[in-house]
PDB file of C-alpha atoms in Angstrom:
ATOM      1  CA  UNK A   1     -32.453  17.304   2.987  1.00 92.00           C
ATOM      2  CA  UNK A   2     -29.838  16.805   0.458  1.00 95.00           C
ATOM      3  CA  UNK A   3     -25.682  16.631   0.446  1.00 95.00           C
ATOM      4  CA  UNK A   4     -25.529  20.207  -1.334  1.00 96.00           C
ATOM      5  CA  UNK A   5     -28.166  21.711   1.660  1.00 96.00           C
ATOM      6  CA  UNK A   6     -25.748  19.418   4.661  1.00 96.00           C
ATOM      7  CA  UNK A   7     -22.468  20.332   3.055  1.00 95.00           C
ATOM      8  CA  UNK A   8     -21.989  23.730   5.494  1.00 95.00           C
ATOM      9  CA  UNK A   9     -22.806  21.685   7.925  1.00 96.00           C
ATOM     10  CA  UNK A  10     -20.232  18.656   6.806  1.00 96.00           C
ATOM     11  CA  UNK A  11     -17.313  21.041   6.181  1.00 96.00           C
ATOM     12  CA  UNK A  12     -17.438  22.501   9.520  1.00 95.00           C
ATOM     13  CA  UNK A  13     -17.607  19.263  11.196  1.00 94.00           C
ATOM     14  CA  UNK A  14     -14.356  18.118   9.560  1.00 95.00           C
ATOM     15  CA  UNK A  15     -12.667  21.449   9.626  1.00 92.00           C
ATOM     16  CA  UNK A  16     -10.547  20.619  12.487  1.00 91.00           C
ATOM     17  CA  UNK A  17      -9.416  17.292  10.985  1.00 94.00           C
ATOM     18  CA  UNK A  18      -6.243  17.797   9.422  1.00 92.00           C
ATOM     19  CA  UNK A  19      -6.557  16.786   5.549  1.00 92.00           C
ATOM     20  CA  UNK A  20      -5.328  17.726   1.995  1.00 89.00           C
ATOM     21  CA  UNK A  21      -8.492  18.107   0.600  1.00 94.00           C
ATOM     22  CA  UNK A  22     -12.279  17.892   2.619  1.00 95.00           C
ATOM     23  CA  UNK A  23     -13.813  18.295   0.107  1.00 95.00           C
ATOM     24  CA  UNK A  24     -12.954  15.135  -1.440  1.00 95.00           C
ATOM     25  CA  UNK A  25     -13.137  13.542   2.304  1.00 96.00           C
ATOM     26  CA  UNK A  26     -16.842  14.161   2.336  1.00 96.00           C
ATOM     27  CA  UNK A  27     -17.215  13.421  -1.627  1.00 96.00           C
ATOM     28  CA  UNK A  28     -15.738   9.854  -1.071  1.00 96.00           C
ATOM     29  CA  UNK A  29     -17.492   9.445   2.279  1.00 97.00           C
ATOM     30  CA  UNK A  30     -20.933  10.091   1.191  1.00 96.00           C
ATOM     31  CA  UNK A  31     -20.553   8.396  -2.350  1.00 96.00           C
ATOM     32  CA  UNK A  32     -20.023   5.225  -0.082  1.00 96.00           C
ATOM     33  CA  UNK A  33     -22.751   6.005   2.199  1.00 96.00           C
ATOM     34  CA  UNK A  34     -25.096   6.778  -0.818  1.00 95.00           C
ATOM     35  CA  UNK A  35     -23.494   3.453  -3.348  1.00 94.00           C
ATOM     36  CA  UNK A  36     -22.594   5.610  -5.862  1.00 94.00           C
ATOM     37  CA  UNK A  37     -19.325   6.727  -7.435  1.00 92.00           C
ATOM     38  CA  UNK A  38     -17.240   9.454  -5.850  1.00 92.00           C
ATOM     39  CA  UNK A  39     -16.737  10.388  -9.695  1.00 90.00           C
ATOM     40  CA  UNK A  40     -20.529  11.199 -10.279  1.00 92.00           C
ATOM     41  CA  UNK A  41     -20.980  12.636  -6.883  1.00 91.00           C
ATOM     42  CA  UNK A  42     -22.306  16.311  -8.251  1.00 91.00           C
ATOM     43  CA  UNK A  43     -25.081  14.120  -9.993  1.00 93.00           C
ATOM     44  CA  UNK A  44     -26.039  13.355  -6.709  1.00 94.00           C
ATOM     45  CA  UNK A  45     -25.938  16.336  -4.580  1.00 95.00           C
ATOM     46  CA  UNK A  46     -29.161  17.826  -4.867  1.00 95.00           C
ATOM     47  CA  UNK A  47     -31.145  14.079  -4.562  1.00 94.00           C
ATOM     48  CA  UNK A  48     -32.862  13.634  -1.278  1.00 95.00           C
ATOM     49  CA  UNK A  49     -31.353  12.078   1.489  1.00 96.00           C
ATOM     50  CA  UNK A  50     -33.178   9.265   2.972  1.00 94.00           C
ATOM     51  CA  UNK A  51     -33.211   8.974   7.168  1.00 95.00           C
ATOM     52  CA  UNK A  52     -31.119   5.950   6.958  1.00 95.00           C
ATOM     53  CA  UNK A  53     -28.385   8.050   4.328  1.00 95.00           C
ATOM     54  CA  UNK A  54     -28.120  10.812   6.763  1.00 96.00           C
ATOM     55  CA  UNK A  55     -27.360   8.348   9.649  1.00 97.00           C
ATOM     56  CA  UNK A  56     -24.549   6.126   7.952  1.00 97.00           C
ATOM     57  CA  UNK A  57     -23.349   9.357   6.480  1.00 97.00           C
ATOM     58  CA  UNK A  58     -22.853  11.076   9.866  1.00 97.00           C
ATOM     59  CA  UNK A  59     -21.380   8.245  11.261  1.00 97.00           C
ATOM     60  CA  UNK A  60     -18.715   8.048   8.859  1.00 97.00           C
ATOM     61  CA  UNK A  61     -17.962  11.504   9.546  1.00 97.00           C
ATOM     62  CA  UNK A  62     -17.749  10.504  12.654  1.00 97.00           C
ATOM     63  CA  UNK A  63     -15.006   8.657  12.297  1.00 97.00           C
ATOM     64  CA  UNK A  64     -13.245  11.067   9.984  1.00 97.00           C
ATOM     65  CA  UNK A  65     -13.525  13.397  13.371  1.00 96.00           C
ATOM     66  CA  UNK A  66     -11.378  11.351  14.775  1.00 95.00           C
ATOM     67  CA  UNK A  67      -8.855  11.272  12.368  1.00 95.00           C
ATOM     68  CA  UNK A  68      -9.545   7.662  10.961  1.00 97.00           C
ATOM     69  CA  UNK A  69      -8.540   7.647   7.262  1.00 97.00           C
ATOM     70  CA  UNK A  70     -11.139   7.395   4.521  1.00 97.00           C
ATOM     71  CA  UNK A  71      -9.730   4.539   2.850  1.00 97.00           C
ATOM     72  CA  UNK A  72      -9.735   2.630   6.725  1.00 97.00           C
ATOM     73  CA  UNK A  73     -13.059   3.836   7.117  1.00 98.00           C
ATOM     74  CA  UNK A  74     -14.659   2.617   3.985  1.00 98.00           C
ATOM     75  CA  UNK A  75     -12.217  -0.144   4.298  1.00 97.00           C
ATOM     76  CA  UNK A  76     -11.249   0.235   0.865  1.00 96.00           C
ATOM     77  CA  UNK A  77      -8.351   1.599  -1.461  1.00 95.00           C
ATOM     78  CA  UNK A  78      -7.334   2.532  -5.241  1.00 94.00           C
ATOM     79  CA  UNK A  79      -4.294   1.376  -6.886  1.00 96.00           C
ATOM     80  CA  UNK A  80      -3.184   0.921 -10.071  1.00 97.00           C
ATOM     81  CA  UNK A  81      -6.572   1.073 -11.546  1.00 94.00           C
ATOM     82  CA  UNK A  82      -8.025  -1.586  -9.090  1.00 96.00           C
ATOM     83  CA  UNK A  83      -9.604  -1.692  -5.841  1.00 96.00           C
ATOM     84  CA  UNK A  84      -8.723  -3.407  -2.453  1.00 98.00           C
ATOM     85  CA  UNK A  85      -9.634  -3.848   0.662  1.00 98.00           C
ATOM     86  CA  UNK A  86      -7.760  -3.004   3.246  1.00 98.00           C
ATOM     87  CA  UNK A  87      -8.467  -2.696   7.009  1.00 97.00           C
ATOM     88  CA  UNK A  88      -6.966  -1.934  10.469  1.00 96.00           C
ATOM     89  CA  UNK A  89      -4.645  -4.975   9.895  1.00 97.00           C
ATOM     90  CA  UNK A  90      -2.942  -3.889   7.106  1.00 98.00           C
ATOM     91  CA  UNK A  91      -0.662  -0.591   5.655  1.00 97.00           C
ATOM     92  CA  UNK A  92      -2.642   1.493   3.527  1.00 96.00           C
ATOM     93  CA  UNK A  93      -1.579   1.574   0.410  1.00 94.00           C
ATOM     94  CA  UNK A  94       0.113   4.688  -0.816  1.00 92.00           C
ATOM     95  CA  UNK A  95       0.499   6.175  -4.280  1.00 93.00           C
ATOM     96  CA  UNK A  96       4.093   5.896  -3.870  1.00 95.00           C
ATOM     97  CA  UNK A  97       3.862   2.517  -4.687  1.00 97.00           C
ATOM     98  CA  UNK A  98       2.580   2.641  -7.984  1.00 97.00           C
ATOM     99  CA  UNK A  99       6.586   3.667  -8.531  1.00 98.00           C
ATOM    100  CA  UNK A 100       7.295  -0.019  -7.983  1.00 98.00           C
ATOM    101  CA  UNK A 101       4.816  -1.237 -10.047  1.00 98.00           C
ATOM    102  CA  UNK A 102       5.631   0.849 -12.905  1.00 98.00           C
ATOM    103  CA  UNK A 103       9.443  -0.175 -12.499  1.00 98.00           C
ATOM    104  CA  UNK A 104       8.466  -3.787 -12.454  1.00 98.00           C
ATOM    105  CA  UNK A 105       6.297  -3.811 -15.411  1.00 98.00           C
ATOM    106  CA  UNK A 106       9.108  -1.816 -17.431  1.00 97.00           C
ATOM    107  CA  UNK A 107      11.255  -5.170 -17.045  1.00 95.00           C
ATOM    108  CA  UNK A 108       8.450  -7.249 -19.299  1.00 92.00           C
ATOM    109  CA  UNK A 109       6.391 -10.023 -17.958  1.00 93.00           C
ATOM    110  CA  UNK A 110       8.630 -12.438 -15.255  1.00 96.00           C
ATOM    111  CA  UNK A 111       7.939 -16.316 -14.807  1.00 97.00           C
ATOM    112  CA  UNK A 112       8.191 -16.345 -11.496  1.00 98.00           C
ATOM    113  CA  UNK A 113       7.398 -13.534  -9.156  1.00 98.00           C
ATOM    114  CA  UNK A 114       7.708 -13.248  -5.127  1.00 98.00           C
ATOM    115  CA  UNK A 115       6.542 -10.223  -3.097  1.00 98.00           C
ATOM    116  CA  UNK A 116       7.449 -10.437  -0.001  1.00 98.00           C
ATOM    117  CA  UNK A 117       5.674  -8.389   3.459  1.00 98.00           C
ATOM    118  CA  UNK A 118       2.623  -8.148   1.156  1.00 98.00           C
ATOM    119  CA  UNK A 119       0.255  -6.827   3.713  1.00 98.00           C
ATOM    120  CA  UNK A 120      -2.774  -6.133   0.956  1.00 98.00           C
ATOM    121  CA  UNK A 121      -1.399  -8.028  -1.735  1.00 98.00           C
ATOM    122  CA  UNK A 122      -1.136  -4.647  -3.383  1.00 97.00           C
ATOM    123  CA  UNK A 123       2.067  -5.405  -5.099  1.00 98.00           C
ATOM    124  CA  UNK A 124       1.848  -9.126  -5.988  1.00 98.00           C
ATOM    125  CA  UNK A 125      -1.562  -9.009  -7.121  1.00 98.00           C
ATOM    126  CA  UNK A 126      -1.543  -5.929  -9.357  1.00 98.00           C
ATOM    127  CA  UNK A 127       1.669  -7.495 -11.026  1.00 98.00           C
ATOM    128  CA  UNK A 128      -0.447 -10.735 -11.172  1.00 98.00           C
ATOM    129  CA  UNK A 129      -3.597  -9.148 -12.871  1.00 98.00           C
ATOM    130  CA  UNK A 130      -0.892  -7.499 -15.749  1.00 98.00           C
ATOM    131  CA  UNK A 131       1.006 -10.012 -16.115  1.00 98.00           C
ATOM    132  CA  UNK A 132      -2.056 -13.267 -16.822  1.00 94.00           C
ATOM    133  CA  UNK A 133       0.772 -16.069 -17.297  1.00 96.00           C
ATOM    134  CA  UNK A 134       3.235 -15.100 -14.551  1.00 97.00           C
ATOM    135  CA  UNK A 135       3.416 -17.261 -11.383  1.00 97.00           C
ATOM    136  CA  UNK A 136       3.510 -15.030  -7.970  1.00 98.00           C
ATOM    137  CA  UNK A 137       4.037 -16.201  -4.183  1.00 98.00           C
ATOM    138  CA  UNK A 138       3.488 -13.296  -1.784  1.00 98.00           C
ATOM    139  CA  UNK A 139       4.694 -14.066   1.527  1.00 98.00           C
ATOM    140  CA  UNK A 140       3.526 -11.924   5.221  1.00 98.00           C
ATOM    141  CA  UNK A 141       4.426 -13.026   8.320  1.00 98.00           C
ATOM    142  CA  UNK A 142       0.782 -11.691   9.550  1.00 98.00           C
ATOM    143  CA  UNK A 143      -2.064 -14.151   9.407  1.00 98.00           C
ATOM    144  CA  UNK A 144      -4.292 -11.105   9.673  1.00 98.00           C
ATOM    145  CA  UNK A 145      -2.639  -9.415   6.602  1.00 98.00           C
ATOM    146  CA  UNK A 146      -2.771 -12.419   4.825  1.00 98.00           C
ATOM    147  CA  UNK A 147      -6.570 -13.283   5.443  1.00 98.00           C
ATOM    148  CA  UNK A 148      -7.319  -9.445   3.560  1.00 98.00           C
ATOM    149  CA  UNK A 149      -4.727 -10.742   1.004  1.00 98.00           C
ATOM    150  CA  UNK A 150      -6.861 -13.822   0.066  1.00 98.00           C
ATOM    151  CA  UNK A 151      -9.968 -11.855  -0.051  1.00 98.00           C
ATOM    152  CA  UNK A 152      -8.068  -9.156  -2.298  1.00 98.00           C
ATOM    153  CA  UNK A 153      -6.943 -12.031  -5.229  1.00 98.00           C
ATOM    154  CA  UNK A 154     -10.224 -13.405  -5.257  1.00 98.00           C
ATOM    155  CA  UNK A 155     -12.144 -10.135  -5.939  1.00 97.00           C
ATOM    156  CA  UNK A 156      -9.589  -9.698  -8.631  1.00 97.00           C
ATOM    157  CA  UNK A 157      -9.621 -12.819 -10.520  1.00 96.00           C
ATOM    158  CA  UNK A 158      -6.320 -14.092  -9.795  1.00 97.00           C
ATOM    159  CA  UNK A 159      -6.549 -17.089  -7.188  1.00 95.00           C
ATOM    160  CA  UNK A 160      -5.862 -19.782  -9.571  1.00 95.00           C
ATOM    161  CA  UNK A 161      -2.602 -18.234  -9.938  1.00 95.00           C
ATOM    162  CA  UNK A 162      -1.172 -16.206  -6.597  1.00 98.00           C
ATOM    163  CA  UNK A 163       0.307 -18.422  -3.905  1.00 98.00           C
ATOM    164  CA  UNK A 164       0.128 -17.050  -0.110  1.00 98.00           C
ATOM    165  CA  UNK A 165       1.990 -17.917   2.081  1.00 98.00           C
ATOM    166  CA  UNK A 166       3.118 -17.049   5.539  1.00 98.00           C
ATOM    167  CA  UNK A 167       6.768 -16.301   5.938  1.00 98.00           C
ATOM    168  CA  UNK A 168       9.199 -14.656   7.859  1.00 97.00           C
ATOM    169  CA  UNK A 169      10.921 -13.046   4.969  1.00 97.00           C
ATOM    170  CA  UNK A 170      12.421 -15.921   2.904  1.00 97.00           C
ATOM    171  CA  UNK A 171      12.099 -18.398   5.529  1.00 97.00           C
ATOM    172  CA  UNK A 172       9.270 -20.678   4.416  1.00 97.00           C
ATOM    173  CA  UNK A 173       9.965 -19.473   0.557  1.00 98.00           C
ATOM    174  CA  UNK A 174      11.002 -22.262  -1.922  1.00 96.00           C
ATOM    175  CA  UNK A 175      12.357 -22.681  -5.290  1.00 96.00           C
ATOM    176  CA  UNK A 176      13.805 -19.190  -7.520  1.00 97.00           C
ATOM    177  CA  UNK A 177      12.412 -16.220  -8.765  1.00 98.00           C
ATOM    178  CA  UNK A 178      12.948 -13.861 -11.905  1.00 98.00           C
ATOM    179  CA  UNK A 179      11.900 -10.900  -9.819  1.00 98.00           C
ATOM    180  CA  UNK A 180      11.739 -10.277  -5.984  1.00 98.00           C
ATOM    181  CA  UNK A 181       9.765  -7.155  -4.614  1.00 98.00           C
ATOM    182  CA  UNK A 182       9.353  -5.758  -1.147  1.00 98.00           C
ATOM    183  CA  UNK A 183       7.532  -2.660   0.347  1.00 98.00           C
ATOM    184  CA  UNK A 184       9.335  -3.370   3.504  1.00 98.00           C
ATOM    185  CA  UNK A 185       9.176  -1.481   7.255  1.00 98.00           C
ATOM    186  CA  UNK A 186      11.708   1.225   7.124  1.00 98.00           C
ATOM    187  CA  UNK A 187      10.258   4.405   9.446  1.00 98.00           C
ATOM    188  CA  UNK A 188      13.638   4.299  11.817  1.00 97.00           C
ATOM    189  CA  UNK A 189      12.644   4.170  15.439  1.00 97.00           C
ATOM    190  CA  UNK A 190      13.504   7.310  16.047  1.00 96.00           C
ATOM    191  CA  UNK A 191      11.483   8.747  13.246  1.00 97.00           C
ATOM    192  CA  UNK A 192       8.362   7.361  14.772  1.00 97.00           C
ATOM    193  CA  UNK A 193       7.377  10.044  16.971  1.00 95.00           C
ATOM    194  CA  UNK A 194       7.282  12.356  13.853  1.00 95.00           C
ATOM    195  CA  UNK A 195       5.209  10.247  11.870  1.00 95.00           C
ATOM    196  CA  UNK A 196       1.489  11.713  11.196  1.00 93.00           C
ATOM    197  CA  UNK A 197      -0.862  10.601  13.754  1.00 93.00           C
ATOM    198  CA  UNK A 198      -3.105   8.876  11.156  1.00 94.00           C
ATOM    199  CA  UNK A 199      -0.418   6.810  10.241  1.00 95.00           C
ATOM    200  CA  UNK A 200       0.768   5.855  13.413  1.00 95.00           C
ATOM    201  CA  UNK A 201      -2.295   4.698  15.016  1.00 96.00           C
ATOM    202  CA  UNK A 202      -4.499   3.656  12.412  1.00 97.00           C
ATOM    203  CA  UNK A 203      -1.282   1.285  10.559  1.00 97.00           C
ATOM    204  CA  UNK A 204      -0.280  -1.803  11.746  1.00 97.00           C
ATOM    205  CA  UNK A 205       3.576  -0.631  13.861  1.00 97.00           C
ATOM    206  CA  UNK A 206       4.775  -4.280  11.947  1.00 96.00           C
ATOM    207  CA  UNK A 207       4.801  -2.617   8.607  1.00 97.00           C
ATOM    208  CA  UNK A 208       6.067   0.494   9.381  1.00 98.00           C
ATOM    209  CA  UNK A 209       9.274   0.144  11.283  1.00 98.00           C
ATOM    210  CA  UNK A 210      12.209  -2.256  12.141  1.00 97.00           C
ATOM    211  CA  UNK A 211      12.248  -0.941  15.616  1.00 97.00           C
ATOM    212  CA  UNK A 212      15.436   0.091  15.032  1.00 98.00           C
ATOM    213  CA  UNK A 213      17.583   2.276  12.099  1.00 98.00           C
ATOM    214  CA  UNK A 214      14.671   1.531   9.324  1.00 98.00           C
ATOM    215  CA  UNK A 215      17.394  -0.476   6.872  1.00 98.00           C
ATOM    216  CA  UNK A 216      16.934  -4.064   9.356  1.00 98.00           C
ATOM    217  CA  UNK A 217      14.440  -5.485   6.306  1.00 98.00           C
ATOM    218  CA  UNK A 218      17.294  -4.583   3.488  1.00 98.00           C
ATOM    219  CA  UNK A 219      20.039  -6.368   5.063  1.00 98.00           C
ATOM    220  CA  UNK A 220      18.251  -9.312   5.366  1.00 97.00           C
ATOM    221  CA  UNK A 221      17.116  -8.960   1.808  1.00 97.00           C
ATOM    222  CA  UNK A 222      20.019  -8.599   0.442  1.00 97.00           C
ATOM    223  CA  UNK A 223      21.825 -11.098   2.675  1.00 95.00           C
ATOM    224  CA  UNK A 224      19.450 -13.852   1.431  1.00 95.00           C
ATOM    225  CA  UNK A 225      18.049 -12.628  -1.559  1.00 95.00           C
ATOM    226  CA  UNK A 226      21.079 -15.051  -3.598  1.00 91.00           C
ATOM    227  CA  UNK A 227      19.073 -17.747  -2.696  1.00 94.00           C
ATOM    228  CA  UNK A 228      16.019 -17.593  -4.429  1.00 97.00           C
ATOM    229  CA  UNK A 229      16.976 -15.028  -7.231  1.00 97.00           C
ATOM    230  CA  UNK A 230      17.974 -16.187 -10.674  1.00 96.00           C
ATOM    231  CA  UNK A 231      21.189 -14.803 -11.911  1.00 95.00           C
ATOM    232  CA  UNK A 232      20.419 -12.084 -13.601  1.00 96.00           C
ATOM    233  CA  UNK A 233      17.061 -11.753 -11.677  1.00 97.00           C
ATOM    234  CA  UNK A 234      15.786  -7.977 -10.445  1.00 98.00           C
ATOM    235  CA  UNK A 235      15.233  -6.860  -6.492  1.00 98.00           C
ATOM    236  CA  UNK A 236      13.250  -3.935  -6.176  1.00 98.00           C
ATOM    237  CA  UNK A 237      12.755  -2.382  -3.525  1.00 98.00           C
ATOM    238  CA  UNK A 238      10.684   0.721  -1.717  1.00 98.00           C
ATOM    239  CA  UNK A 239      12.967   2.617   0.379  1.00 98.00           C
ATOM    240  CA  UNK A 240      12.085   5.452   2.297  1.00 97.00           C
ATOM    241  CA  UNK A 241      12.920   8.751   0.629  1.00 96.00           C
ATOM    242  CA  UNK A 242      16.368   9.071   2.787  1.00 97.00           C
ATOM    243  CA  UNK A 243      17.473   6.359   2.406  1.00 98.00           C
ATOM    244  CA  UNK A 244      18.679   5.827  -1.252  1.00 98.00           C
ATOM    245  CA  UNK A 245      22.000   6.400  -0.621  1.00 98.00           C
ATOM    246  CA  UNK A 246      22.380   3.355   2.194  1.00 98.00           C
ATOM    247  CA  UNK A 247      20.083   0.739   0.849  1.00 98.00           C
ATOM    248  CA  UNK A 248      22.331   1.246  -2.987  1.00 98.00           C
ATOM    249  CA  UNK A 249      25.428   0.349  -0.010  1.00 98.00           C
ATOM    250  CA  UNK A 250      23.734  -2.693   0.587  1.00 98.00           C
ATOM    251  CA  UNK A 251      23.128  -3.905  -2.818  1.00 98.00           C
ATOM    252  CA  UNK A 252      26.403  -3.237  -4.274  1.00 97.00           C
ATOM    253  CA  UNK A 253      27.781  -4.887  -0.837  1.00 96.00           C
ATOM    254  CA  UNK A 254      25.529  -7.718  -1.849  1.00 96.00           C
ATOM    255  CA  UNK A 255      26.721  -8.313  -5.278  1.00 95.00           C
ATOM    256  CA  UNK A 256      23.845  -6.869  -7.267  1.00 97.00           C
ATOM    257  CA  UNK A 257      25.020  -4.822 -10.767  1.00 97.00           C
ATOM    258  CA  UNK A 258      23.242  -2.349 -12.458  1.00 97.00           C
ATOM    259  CA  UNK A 259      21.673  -0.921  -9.568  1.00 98.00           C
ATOM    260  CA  UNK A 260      19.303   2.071  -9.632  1.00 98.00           C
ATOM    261  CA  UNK A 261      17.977   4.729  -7.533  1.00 98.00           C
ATOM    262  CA  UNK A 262      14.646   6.012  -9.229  1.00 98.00           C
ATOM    263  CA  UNK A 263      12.199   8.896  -8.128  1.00 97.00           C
ATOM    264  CA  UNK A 264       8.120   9.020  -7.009  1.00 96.00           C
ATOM    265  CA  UNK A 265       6.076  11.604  -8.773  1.00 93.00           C
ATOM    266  CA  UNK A 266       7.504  13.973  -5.988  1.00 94.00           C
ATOM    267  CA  UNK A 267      10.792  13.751  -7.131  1.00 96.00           C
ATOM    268  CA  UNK A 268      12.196  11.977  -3.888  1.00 97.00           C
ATOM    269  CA  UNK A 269      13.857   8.597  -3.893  1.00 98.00           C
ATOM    270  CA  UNK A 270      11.396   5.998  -3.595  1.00 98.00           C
ATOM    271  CA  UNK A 271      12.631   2.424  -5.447  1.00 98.00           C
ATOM    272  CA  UNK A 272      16.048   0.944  -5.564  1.00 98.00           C
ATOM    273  CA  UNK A 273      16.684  -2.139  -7.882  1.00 98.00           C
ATOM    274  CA  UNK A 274      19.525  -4.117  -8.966  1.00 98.00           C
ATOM    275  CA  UNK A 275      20.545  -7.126 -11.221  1.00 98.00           C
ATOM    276  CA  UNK A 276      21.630 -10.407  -9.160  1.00 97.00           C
ATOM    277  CA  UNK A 277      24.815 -11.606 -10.437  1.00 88.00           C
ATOM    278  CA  UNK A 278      26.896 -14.328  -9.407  1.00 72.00           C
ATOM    279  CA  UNK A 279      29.898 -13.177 -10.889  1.00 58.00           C
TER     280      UNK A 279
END
């Protein structure tokens, strides 16, 4: 049998999943199954299926049946060009992200670099792999998020020059930074019934809200931030796309200058960064 004969068969298994595209569910899916690239999958869909293909390849689906995202199921995720690994332990990264990379790397290459909550390292090592001579702590307060952090920065090269470290926010951080980044929890509690069900059960509830109004992890930022931020140092931040409005409060409250809402590829509010000054 091959994928092109099974894929009637595939696309009415996962019909009843909710997705934006099966199609590219089962593409990805079987690609893994079958080691190749998703990108060179219609090279592949007329080879023959060994016995052993057709059973990882229906468990996978599988788990797609039950809503378990691909990335979660393959235990892997793109971003930025580069791929991680990411498991039950940690948020999947989103796309929405890449905002706050491409923010960051607008501002030219840092010393010093501290991303804090870095559940994949998705942030922190992505800035470390552009920038080769910048310095970068990223900080979790999960051991569990941290362990698929130090697998993450070896696979990409960077060990030698990414710091982990386990931290509640700032409190085990040391020394000043040029630029301080967060992808914080912000889903408000009482958003959290509304979230999608893949999201809520298959992401760890630690990264996704405060347990309370979803602007807890700001405050404290920008309560503490003076600390360890060089005058004239950047905080960026990833905000949920409400809350641009209240989390610009909070900087200008703060003492930040030149502070900036900007957009995702959506057009919604997604980063807000600011200059530290001590003014």
């Amino acid at each position: 049998m091959t994928l092109q004969e099974w894929l009637p068969d595939l696309r009415d298994r996962l019909s009843r999943v909710p997705s934006d595209d099966t199609m590219r569910d089962i593409r990805i899916l079987a690609a893994h199954a079958m080691g190749v690239s998703p990108s060179r999958m219609t090279l592949h869909m007329h080879d023959e299926l060994s016995d052993d293909m057709v059973n990882h390849i229906s468990l996978l689906m599988d788990a797609r049946m039950l809503c378990t995202p691909v990335s979660k199921i393959i235990q892997k995720r793109s971003f930025w060009g580069r791929e991680f690994a990411v498991d039950l332990d940690v948020l999947d990264p989103r796309p929405d992200t890449e905002t706050l990379i491409a923010a960051a790397l607008d501002l030219g290459a840092p010393s010093r670099v501290l991303d804090l909550g870095t559940g994949t390292g998705i942030i922190g090592l992505t800035l470390a792999a552009e920038w080769p001579n910048a310095e970068v702590v990223c900080t979790d307060i999960s051991e569990k998020a941290l362990a698929v952090a130090k697998h993450n920065k070896n696979a990409l090269g960077v060990a030698d020059k990414v710091t982990l470290l386990k931290s509640d926010w700032f409190e085990a951080v040391n020394g000043q930074f040029d630029l301080i980044l967060s992808n914080p929890p912000y889903i408000a509690l009482d958003e959290w019934d509304d979230l999608d069900f893949e999201v809520r059960t298959f992401d760890p509830r630690l990264a996704l809200t405060d347990e309370a109004d979803g602007l807890s992890a700001y405050r404290t930022l920008t309560q503490h931030v003076g600390l360890h931020l060089k005058t004239d140092g950047h905080l960026m931040v990833e905000i949920g796309h409400t809350q641009g409005s209240a989390v610009q409060a909070l900087f200008n409250s703060a003492g930040f200058i030149q502070i900036k809402c900007l957009p995702d590829m959506a057009g919604r509010d997604r980063v807000v960064k600011g200059v530290w000054s001590t003014q």
